[in-house]
Amino acid sequence: AASRCDRSAEIVYGWAEAHDCAQPFVSKPAERSHVNATIDFDESVDANWLAAELRANGIVDTESYRKLGRNQLRIALYPAIDPDDLATLTRAIDFLVERAPERR
């Protein structure tokens, strides 16, 4: 279970670190959760819009921590989630980000 979470964390955090408009909320890798990844987006992408678009396409529970008031997504990295599904999720986010109203 732990190794699946570790692999999922590698996928999601690695994607965010390499992305031009996303970054992990927690900057120090050793302090990042391997259960929930929180990813910040810059102002060029509305994370609320992104979460709504994901939900409209059957990808649920990616909303940010509301109390933080940040432009972010929270992504579960639970052992029951196949790491390959998280890799697919990152591609879906890329697809949507390329088409975000703010980026046109």
Tab-separated table of C-alpha atoms in Angstrom:
chain	number	residue	atom	x	y	z
A	1	ALA	CA	0.000	0.000	0.000
A	2	ALA	CA	2.769	2.422	0.920
A	3	SER	CA	4.663	1.772	-2.312
A	4	ARG	CA	1.511	2.483	-4.373
A	5	CYS	CA	1.102	5.800	-2.544
A	6	ASP	CA	4.779	6.571	-3.089
A	7	ARG	CA	4.465	5.875	-6.823
A	8	SER	CA	1.326	8.004	-7.051
A	9	ALA	CA	3.076	10.838	-5.231
A	10	GLU	CA	5.999	10.622	-7.669
A	11	ILE	CA	3.607	10.892	-10.601
A	12	VAL	CA	1.543	13.813	-9.320
A	13	TYR	CA	4.313	15.849	-7.705
A	14	GLY	CA	6.671	15.204	-10.611
A	15	TRP	CA	4.008	16.392	-13.035
A	16	ALA	CA	3.361	19.547	-10.978
A	17	GLU	CA	7.053	20.376	-10.645
A	18	ALA	CA	7.510	20.117	-14.415
A	19	HIS	CA	4.349	22.071	-15.284
A	20	ASP	CA	4.564	25.711	-16.341
A	21	CYS	CA	1.528	26.845	-14.326
A	22	ALA	CA	1.382	24.357	-11.421
A	23	GLN	CA	3.509	23.552	-8.415
A	24	PRO	CA	3.169	21.492	-5.233
A	25	PHE	CA	1.655	23.485	-2.354
A	26	VAL	CA	4.319	22.045	-0.033
A	27	SER	CA	7.668	23.047	-1.477
A	28	LYS	CA	9.903	20.626	0.452
A	29	PRO	CA	9.589	17.104	-0.973
A	30	ALA	CA	10.286	15.433	2.380
A	31	GLU	CA	7.307	17.237	3.918
A	32	ARG	CA	4.756	16.335	1.235
A	33	SER	CA	1.881	13.969	1.911
A	34	HIS	CA	1.779	10.677	0.052
A	35	VAL	CA	-1.950	10.407	0.781
A	36	ASN	CA	-3.245	13.746	-0.599
A	37	ALA	CA	-1.376	15.968	-3.026
A	38	THR	CA	-2.258	19.649	-3.018
A	39	ILE	CA	-1.258	21.424	-6.206
A	40	ASP	CA	-1.259	25.210	-6.614
A	41	PHE	CA	-1.964	26.821	-9.979
A	42	ASP	CA	-0.877	30.267	-11.071
A	43	GLU	CA	-3.389	32.949	-12.017
A	44	SER	CA	-3.547	31.787	-15.643
A	45	VAL	CA	-5.753	28.831	-14.612
A	46	ASP	CA	-8.856	28.993	-12.444
A	47	ALA	CA	-8.645	25.864	-10.279
A	48	ASN	CA	-12.351	26.090	-9.443
A	49	TRP	CA	-13.149	25.976	-13.161
A	50	LEU	CA	-10.699	23.108	-13.561
A	51	ALA	CA	-12.325	21.122	-10.710
A	52	ALA	CA	-15.781	21.769	-12.208
A	53	GLU	CA	-14.645	20.572	-15.637
A	54	LEU	CA	-13.087	17.459	-14.115
A	55	ARG	CA	-16.304	16.770	-12.184
A	56	ALA	CA	-18.405	17.265	-15.342
A	57	ASN	CA	-16.291	14.531	-16.924
A	58	GLY	CA	-16.626	12.075	-14.046
A	59	ILE	CA	-13.468	12.961	-12.117
A	60	VAL	CA	-14.642	13.923	-8.642
A	61	ASP	CA	-13.272	15.179	-5.346
A	62	THR	CA	-10.432	17.347	-6.621
A	63	GLU	CA	-11.514	20.587	-4.963
A	64	SER	CA	-9.039	22.586	-2.885
A	65	TYR	CA	-8.966	22.978	0.850
A	66	ARG	CA	-11.565	25.733	1.043
A	67	LYS	CA	-10.256	27.323	4.231
A	68	LEU	CA	-6.910	28.063	2.594
A	69	GLY	CA	-8.544	30.147	-0.135
A	70	ARG	CA	-5.882	29.181	-2.648
A	71	ASN	CA	-6.073	28.463	-6.373
A	72	GLN	CA	-5.398	24.741	-6.085
A	73	LEU	CA	-6.551	21.170	-6.528
A	74	ARG	CA	-6.342	18.434	-3.923
A	75	ILE	CA	-5.702	14.998	-5.391
A	76	ALA	CA	-6.101	11.734	-3.485
A	77	LEU	CA	-3.158	9.339	-3.639
A	78	TYR	CA	-4.831	6.491	-1.735
A	79	PRO	CA	-3.598	2.909	-2.233
A	80	ALA	CA	-6.934	1.954	-3.854
A	81	ILE	CA	-6.216	4.394	-6.705
A	82	ASP	CA	-4.092	2.893	-9.440
A	83	PRO	CA	-1.018	5.059	-10.089
A	84	ASP	CA	-1.697	4.733	-13.817
A	85	ASP	CA	-5.057	6.418	-13.218
A	86	LEU	CA	-3.228	9.359	-11.653
A	87	ALA	CA	-0.969	9.583	-14.692
A	88	THR	CA	-4.137	9.711	-16.811
A	89	LEU	CA	-5.512	12.415	-14.505
A	90	THR	CA	-2.448	14.589	-15.071
A	91	ARG	CA	-2.951	14.266	-18.829
A	92	ALA	CA	-6.628	15.201	-18.414
A	93	ILE	CA	-5.614	18.274	-16.415
A	94	ASP	CA	-3.102	19.209	-19.133
A	95	PHE	CA	-5.839	18.851	-21.758
A	96	LEU	CA	-8.152	21.150	-19.804
A	97	VAL	CA	-5.456	23.678	-18.909
A	98	GLU	CA	-4.629	24.079	-22.601
A	99	ARG	CA	-8.285	24.935	-23.188
A	100	ALA	CA	-8.897	27.055	-20.080
A	101	PRO	CA	-10.809	30.267	-20.835
A	102	GLU	CA	-8.045	32.369	-19.216
A	103	ARG	CA	-5.364	30.859	-21.460
A	104	ARG	CA	-7.081	31.488	-24.784
